[in-house]
Every structure is written in C-alpha cells, then in structure tokens.
mmCIF file of C-alpha atoms in Angstrom:
data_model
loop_
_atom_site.group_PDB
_atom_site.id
_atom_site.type_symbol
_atom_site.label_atom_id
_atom_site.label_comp_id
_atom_site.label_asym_id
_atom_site.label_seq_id
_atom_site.Cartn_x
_atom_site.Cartn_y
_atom_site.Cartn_z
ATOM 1 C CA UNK A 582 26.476 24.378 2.529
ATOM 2 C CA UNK A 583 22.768 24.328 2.249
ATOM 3 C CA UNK A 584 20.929 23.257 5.078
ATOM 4 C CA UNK A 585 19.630 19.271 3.985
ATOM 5 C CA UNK A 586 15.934 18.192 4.290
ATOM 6 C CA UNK A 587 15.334 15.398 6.307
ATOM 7 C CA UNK A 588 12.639 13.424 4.107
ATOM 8 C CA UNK A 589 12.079 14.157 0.638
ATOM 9 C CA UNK A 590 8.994 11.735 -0.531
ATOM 10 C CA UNK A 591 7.756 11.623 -4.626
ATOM 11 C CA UNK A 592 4.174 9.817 -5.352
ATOM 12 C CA UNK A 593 0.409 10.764 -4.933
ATOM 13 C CA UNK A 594 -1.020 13.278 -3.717
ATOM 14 C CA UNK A 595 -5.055 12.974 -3.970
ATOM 15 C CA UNK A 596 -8.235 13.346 -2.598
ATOM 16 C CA UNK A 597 -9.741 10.856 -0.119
ATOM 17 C CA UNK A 598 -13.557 10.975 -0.403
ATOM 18 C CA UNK A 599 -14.407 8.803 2.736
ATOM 19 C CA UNK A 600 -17.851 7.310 3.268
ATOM 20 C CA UNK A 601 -18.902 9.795 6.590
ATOM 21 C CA UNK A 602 -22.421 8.360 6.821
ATOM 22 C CA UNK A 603 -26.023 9.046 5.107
ATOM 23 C CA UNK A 604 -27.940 11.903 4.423
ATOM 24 C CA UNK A 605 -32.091 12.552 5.662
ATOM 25 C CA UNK A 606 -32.290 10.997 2.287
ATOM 26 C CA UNK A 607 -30.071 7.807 2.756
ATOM 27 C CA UNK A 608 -27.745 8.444 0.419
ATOM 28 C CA UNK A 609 -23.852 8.179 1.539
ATOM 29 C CA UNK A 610 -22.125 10.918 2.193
ATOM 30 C CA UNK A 611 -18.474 11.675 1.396
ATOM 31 C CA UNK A 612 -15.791 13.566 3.421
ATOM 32 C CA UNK A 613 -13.543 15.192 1.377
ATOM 33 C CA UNK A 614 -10.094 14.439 3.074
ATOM 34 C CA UNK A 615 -6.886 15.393 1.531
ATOM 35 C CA UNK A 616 -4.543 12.124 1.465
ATOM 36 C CA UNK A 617 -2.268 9.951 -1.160
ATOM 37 C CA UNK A 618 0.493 7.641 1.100
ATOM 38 C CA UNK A 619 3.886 9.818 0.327
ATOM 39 C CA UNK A 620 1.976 13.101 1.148
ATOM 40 C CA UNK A 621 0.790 10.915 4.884
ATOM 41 C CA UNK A 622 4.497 10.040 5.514
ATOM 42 C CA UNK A 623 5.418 13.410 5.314
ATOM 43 C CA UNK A 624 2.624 14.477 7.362
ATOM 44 C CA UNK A 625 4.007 12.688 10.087
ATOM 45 C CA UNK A 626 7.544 13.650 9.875
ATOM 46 C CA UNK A 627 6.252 17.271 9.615
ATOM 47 C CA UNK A 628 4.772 16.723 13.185
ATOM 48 C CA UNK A 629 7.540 15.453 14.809
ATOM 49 C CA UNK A 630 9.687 18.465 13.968
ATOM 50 C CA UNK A 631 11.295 17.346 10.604
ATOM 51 C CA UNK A 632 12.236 19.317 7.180
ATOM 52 C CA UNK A 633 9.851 18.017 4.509
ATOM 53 C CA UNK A 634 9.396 18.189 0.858
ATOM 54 C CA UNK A 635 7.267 16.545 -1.367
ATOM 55 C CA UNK A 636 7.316 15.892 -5.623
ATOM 56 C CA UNK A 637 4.513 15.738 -6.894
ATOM 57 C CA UNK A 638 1.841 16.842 -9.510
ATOM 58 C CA UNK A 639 -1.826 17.835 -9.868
ATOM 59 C CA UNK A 640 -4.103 19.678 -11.518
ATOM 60 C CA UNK A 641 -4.820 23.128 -11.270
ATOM 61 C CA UNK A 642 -8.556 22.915 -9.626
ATOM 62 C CA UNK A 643 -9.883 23.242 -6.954
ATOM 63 C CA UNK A 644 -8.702 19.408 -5.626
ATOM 64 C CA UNK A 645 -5.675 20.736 -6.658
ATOM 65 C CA UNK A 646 -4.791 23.823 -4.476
ATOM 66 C CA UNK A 647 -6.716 22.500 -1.540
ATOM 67 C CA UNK A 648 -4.086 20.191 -1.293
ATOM 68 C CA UNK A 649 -1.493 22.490 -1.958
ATOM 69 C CA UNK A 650 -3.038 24.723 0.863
ATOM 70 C CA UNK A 651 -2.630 21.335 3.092
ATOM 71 C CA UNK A 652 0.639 20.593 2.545
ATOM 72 C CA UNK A 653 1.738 24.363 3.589
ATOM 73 C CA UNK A 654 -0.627 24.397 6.539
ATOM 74 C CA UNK A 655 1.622 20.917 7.677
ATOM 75 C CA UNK A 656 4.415 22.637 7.001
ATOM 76 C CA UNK A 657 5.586 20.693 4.258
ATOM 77 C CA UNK A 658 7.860 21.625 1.504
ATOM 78 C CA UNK A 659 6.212 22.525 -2.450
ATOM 79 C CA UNK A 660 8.773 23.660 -4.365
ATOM 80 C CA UNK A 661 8.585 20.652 -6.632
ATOM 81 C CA UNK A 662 4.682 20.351 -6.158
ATOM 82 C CA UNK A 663 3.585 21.109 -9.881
ATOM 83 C CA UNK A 664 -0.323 22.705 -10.532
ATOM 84 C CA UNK A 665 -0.934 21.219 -14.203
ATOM 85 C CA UNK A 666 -3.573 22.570 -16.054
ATOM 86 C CA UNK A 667 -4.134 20.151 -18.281
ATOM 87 C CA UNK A 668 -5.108 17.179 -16.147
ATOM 88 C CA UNK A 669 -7.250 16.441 -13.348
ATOM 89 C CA UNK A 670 -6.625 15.807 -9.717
ATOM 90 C CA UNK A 671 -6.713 12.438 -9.013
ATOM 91 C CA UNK A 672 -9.537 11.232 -6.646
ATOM 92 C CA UNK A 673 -10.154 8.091 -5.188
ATOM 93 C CA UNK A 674 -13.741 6.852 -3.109
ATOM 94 C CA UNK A 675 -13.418 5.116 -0.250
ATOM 95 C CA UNK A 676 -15.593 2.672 1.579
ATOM 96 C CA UNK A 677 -15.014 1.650 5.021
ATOM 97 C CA UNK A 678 -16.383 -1.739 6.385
ATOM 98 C CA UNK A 679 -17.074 -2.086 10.111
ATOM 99 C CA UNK A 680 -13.633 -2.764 11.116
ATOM 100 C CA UNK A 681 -12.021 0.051 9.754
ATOM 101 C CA UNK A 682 -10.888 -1.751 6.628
ATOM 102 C CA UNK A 683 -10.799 0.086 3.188
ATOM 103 C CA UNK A 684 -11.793 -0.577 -0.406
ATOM 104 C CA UNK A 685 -10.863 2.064 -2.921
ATOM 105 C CA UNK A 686 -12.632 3.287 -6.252
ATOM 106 C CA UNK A 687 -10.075 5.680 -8.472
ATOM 107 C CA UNK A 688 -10.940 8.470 -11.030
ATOM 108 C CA UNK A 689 -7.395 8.790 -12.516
ATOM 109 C CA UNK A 690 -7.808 7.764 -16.173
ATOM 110 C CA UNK A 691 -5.246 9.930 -16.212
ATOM 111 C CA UNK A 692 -5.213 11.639 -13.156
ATOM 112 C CA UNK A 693 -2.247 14.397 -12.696
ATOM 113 C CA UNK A 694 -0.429 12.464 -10.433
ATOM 114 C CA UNK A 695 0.662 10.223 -13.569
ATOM 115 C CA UNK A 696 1.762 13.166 -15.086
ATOM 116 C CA UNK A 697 4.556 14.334 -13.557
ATOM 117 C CA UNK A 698 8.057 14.638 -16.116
ATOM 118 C CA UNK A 699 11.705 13.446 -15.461
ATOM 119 C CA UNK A 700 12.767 16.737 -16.454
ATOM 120 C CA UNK A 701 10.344 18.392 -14.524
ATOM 121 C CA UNK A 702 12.504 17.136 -11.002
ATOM 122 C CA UNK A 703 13.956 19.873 -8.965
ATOM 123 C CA UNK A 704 17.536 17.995 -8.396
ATOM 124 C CA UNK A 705 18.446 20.309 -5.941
ATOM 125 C CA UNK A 706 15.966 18.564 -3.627
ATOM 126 C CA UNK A 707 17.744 15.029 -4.659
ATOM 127 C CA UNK A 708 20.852 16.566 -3.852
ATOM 128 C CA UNK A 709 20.085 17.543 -0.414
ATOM 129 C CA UNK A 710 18.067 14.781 1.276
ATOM 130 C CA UNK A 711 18.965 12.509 4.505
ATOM 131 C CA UNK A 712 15.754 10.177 3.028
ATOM 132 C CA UNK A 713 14.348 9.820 0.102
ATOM 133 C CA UNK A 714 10.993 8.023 0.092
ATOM 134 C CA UNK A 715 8.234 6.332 -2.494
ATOM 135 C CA UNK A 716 5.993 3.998 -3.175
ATOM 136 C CA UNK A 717 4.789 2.351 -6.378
ATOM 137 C CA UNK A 718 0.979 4.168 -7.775
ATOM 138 C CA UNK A 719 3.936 6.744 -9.235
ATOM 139 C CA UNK A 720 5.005 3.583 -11.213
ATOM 140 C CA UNK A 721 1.960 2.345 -12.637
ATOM 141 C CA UNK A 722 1.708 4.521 -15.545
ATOM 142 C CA UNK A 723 4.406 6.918 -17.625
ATOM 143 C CA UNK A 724 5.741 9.691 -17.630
ATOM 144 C CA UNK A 725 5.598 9.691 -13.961
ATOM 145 C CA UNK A 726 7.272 6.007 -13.925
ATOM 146 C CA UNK A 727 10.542 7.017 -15.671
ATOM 147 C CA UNK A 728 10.400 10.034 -13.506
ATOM 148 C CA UNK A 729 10.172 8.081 -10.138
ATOM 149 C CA UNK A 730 13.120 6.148 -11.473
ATOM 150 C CA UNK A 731 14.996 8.938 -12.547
ATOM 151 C CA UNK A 732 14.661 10.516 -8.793
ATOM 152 C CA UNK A 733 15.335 7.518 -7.368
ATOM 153 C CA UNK A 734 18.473 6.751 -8.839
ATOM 154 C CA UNK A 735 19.621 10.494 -8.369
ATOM 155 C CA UNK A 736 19.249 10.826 -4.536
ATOM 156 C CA UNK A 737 20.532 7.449 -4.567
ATOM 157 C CA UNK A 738 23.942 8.338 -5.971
ATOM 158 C CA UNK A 739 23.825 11.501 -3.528
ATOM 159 C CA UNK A 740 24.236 9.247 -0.871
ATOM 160 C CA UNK A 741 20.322 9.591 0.171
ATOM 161 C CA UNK A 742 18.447 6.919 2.286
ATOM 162 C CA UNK A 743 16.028 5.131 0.328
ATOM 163 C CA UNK A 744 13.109 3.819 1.501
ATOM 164 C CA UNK A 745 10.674 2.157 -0.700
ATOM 165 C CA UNK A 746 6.737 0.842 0.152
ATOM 166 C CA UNK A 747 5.599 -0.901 -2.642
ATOM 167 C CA UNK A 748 1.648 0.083 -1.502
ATOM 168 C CA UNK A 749 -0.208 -2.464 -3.875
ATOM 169 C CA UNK A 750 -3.868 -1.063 -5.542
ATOM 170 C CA UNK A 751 -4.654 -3.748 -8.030
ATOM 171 C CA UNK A 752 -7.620 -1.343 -9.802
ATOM 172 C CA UNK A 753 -4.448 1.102 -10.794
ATOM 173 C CA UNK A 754 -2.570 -1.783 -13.100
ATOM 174 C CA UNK A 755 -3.079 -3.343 -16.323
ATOM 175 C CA UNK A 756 -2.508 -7.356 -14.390
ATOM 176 C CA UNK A 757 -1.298 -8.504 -11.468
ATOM 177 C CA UNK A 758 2.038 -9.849 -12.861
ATOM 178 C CA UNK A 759 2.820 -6.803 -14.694
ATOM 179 C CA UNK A 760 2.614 -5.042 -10.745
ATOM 180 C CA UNK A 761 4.951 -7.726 -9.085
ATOM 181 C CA UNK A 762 7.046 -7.093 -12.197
ATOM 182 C CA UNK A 763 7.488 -3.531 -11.722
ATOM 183 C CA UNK A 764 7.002 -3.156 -7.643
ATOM 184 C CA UNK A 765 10.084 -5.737 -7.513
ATOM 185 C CA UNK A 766 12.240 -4.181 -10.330
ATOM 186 C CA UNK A 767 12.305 -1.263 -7.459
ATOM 187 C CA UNK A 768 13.563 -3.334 -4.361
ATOM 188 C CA UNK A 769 17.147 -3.222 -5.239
ATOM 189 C CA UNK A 770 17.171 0.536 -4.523
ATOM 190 C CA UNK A 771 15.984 0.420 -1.875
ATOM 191 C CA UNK A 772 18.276 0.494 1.894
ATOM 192 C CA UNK A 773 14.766 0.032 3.720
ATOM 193 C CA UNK A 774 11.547 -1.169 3.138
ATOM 194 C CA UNK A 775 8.121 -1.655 4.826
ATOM 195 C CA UNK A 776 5.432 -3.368 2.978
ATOM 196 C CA UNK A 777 2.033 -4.871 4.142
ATOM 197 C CA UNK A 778 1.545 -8.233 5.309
ATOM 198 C CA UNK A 779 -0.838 -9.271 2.077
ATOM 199 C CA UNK A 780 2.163 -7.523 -0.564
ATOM 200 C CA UNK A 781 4.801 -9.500 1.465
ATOM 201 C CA UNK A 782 3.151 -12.764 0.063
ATOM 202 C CA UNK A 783 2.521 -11.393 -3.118
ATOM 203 C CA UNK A 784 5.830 -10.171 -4.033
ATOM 204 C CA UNK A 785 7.112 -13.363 -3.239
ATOM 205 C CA UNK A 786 5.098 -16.084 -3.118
ATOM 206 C CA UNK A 787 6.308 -17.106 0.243
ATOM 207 C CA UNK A 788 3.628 -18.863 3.110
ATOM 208 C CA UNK A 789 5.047 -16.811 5.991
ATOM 209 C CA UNK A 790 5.696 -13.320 6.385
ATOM 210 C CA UNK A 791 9.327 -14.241 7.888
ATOM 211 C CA UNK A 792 10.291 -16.221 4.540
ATOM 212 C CA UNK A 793 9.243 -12.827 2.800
ATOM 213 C CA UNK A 794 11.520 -10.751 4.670
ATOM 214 C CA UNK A 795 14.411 -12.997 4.134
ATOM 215 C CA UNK A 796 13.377 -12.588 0.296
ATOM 216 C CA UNK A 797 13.274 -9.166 0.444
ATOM 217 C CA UNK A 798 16.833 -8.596 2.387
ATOM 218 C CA UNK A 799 18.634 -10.840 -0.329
ATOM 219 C CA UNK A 800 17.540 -8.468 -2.857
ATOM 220 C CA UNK A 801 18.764 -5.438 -1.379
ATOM 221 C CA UNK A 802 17.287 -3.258 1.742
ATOM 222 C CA UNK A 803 19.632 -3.627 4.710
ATOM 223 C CA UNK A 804 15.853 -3.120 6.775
ATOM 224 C CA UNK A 805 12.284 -4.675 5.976
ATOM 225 C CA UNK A 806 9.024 -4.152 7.832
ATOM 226 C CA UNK A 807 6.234 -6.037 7.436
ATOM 227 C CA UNK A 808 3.478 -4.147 9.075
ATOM 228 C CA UNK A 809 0.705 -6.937 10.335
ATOM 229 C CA UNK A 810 -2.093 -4.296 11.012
ATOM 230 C CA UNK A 811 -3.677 -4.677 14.667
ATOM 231 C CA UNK A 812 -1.137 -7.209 15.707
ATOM 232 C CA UNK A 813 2.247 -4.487 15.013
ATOM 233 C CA UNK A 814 4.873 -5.454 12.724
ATOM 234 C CA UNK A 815 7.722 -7.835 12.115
ATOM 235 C CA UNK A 816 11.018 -6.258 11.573
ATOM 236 C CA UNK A 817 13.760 -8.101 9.488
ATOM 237 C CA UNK A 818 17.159 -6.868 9.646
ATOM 238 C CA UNK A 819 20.322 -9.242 9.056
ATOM 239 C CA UNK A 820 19.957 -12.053 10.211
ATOM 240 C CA UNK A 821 17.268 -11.320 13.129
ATOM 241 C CA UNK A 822 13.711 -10.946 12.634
ATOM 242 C CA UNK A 823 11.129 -9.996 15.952
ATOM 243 C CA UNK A 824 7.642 -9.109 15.840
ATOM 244 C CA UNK A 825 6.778 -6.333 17.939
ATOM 245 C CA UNK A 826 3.116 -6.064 19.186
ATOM 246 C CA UNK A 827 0.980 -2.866 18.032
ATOM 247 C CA UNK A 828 -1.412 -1.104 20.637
ATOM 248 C CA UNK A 829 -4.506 -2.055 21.003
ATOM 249 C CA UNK A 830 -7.066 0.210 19.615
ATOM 250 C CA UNK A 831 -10.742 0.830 18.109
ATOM 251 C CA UNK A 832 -10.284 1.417 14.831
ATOM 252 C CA UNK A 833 -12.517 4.101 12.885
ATOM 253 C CA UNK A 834 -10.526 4.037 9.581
ATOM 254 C CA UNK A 835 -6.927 2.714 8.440
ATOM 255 C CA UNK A 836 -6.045 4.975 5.384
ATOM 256 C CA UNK A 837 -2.785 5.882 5.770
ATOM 257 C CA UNK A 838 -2.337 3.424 9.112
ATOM 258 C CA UNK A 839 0.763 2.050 7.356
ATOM 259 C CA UNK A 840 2.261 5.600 5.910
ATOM 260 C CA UNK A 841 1.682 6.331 9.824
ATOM 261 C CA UNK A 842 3.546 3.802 11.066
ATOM 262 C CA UNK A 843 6.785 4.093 8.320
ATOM 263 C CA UNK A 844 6.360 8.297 9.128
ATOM 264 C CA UNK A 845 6.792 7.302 12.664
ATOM 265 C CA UNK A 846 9.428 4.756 12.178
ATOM 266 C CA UNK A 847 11.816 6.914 9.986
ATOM 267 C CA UNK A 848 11.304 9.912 12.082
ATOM 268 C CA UNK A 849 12.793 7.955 15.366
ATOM 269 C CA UNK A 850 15.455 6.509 13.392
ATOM 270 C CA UNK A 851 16.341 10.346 12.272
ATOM 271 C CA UNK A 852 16.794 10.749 15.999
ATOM 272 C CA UNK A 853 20.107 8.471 16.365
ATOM 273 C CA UNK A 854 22.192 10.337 13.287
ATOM 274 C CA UNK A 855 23.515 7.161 11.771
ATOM 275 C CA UNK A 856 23.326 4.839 9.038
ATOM 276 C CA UNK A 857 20.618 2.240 9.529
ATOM 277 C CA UNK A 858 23.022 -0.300 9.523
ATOM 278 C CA UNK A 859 24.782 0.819 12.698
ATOM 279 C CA UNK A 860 21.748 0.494 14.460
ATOM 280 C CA UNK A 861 21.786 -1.415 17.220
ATOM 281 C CA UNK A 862 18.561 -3.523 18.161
ATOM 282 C CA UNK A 863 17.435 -1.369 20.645
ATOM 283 C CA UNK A 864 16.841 1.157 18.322
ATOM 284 C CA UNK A 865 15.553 -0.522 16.029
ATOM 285 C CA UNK A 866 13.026 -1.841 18.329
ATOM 286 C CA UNK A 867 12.413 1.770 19.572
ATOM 287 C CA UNK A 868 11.877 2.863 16.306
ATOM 288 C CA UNK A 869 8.539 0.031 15.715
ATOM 289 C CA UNK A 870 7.263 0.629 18.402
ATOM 290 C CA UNK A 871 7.591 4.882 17.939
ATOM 291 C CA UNK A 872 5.594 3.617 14.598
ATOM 292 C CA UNK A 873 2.907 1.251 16.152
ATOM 293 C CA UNK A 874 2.122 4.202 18.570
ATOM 294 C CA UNK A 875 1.212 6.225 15.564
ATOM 295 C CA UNK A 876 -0.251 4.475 13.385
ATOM 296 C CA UNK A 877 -2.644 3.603 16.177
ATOM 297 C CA UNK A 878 -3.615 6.953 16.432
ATOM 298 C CA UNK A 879 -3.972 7.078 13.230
ATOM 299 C CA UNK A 880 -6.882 4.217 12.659
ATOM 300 C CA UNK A 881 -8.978 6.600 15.423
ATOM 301 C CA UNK A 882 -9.969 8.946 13.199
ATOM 302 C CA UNK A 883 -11.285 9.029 9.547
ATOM 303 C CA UNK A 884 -8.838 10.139 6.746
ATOM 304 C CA UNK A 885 -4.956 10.206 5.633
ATOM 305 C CA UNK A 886 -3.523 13.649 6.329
ATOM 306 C CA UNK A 887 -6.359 14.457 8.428
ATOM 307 C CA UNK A 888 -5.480 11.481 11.054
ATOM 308 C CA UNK A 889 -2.405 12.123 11.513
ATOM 309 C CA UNK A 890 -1.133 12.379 15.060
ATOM 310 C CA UNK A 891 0.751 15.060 16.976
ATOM 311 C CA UNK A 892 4.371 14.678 18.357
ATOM 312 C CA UNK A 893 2.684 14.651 21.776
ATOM 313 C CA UNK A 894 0.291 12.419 21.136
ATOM 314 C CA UNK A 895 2.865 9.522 20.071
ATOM 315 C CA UNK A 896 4.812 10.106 23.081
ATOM 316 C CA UNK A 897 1.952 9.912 25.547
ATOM 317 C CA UNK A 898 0.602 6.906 23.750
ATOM 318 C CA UNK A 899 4.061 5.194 24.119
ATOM 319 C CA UNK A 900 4.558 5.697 27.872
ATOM 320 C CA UNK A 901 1.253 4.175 28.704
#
C-alpha cells in the first residue's frame, strides 16, 4: 500500500506584493512574498512534520517557478502543480493599514490559477489523502470551479477528510449573491469548516457568530470554527460551542493569519489518529489553541508563506 499524504490542499497559489514602505522618492514599495491561502495551510503542516501536496496551476514565468521553487524549499508536494504557458500568474497588491489589517487589489483577469482542468487532477493524490482541503477563489471562475468540485467529490468518496474555508474576496466575483450562492453550495461536503467572523454573517445572515455555527453544522460539517481575529476563535461542534481566547500579540500583517490558524488546527488534530467526531473536548480545545499559537506568530511578520511559524516556535508560544 502506498504510503498516504496527510493534507492534500487545491486553490491559489499567487504572489503577495505587500506594501514594505517608501522609497528616497516616496513612492511605496512592494515585497514580493509568495502566498495564496491553500499553499499557507500547507506551509504550516509542512513545518510541523506532515506529508503535503498541493493542486494547483500557474503560469510558466518567472511568478510562476518562484513559487514552485517555494513550495519545494517547504517541502511541499508538486506533482499536481501545473506551469501553464498560456496564462499568467496570478498576483494580488496588498495594502496594510496600521493594525495589520489587509485590503487586496488582484491582476487575475484570468490569472492561471482559474485555469486549472478536471481532467488535469492527479487522482492518485485524491486517492491517498487523510485531508483534503480548499477554499472558494478556485470557485469563482471555470474551468477551475468544476475542477475543485470534481476533486472534492473524489477524495470525498475515498473516505478523505474534508475541510472547507470559504475565504470571501468580493473583487474576485461577478455579485455578492452569486458568492453566497456558490461558497454555500460547497458546505455540504464539507466534515469541517473554519470561516472568518465577517463570512460567518454573510453566509447566513445570522446577528451572532454562535447562530452561524449552528447554521453551518445543520448543513453538514461535524466541526466549525469561526476564527474572531485578536480575540481567538469560537469552536462549534454538536451541540457545544466555546470560545477560546487567542494570544495577545502586535500585529505587523494578517495575510494568511487564518490559513495559520486552520494549518495549526488540522495538524494537532492529525496528532490523535481518529475521526473528528471521536474527539473528545479536550482535544478539540487543544487543537484551537495549537492554532491561536500560530496564527499569532503569524500576524508578526509581513507575508503568507513567508510568516509562517516553525514547529518550535508554536510549542514555545503555547507553554508560555
């Protein structure tokens, strides 16, 4: 038997320009940092000791294999990671206010990314995951929509994990319905699910972030997370709900805070070998607050891929 891969995650994988201050001249100045959210998930399951892989497309420039050239130096898995020469890596500009808070600007009209073919999927990978993972800027256009559903449904009948973040970008959809449309078509696939606090309300139209989770579980996912930035996260799962408190941190920059936290999450609940609804709440508890710890390491530093913490790191921020 072939040896399985712990976290197999399909989606975006892009460049990050991120404002890095102003030149003698004034201008900004951009740091090119190699990010998309199912590429920062990995990341972090990478550093904690965990078989990765990622699907994915982009172009074949230079954006192109310098994040292919991440992704190996992480130690994360390419063989479905597709150079195609006919479209452009996508790119996306990112401001940062003084709290660390993001607003992004996209050049993907298309951008690779959107690109990426049903028939191009290595099954193979679909066959052999413990978790399959990914978010929703793979279903905002086609072909790479019916391809994310296509993968989806596969590891899903393998007996996969699936864990879904729905990872709203209004710029990247025709209307705001059509996205609540689509992001919720995908919940029912789903076995767990962490989503921010703003999508929470969103998706669902509920006041409180506890009346979204309780939306959520009825349509599917055995777990929800509702990260709540500085303050942590509220964890849903039966008929309990908690909110666990995050660390308190400076924060530089919060791309990929939340793909940090879900990374960290799903790489502790790797640790216990069973199915998430065996968990006891213990675990699940341990497995926030493994999260919280580092996605606050995360927000220190500017960047996605380039923030993401080391093994040791989470554990030393954790026994503070």
């Amino acid at each position: 038997m072939k040896q399985m891969i712990d976290i197999v995650a399909l989606g975006e994988l892009l460049i990050d320009f991120t404002e890095a201050g102003v030149g003698a001249d004034g201008m900004k100045l951009f740091e090119q940092n190699p990010g998309g959210a199912p590429a920062n998930l990995l990341t972090v399951a990478s550093h904690m000791g965990y078989r990765t892989e990622f699907i994915g497309k982009v172009g074949k420039d230079m954006h192109g294999a310098f994040l292919k050239k991440t992704l190996e130096k992480e130690k994360i898995g390419v063989l479905n990671l597709i150079e195609d020469e006919h479209y452009f890596t996508t790119l996306a500009f990112v401001a940062i206010d003084e709290n660390g808070e993001r607003e992004f600007s996209f050049a993907r009209k298309p951008g690779a990314d959107t690109k990426l073919q049903a028939d191009e999927l290595n099954l193979e990978l679909l066959q052999n995951c413990k978790i399959f993972h990914f978010g929703s800027l793979s279903l905002t256009a086609q072909p790479a929509h019916e391809a994310t559903v296509t993968a989806v449904s596969r590891a899903k009948a393998e007996g996969a994990l699936i864990s879904y973040d729905p990872n709203y970008r209004a710029s990247l959809w025709s209307s705001e319905d059509v996205a609540i449309e689509t992001m919720k078509s995908m919940i029912c696939y789903a076995d767990v699910m962490k989503i921010s606090d703003e999508e929470s309300l969103l998706l669902t139209g509920e006041k409180t972030y506890e009346a979204a989770a309780d939306q959520f579980l009825q349509m599917g996912p055995k777990l929800v997370a509702v990260t709540l930035g500085s303050e942590g996260v509220l964890i849903a799962f039966g008929e309990r709900k908690e909110r666990i408190a995050g660390f308190q941190v400076k924060s530089v920059d919060t791309t990929g805070a939340g793909d940090s936290f879900w990374g960290g999450f799903l790489s502790a609940y790797l640790e216990f070998r069973k199915p998430v609804e065996e968990l006891s709440w213990k675990e699940i508890k341990y497995c926030a607050e493994y999260g919280n710890a580092t996605a606050a390491l995360c927000v220190q530093k500017r960047g996605g891929i380039p923030a993401i913490p080391k093994k040791e790191e989470v554990s030393r921020m954790i026994q503070r």
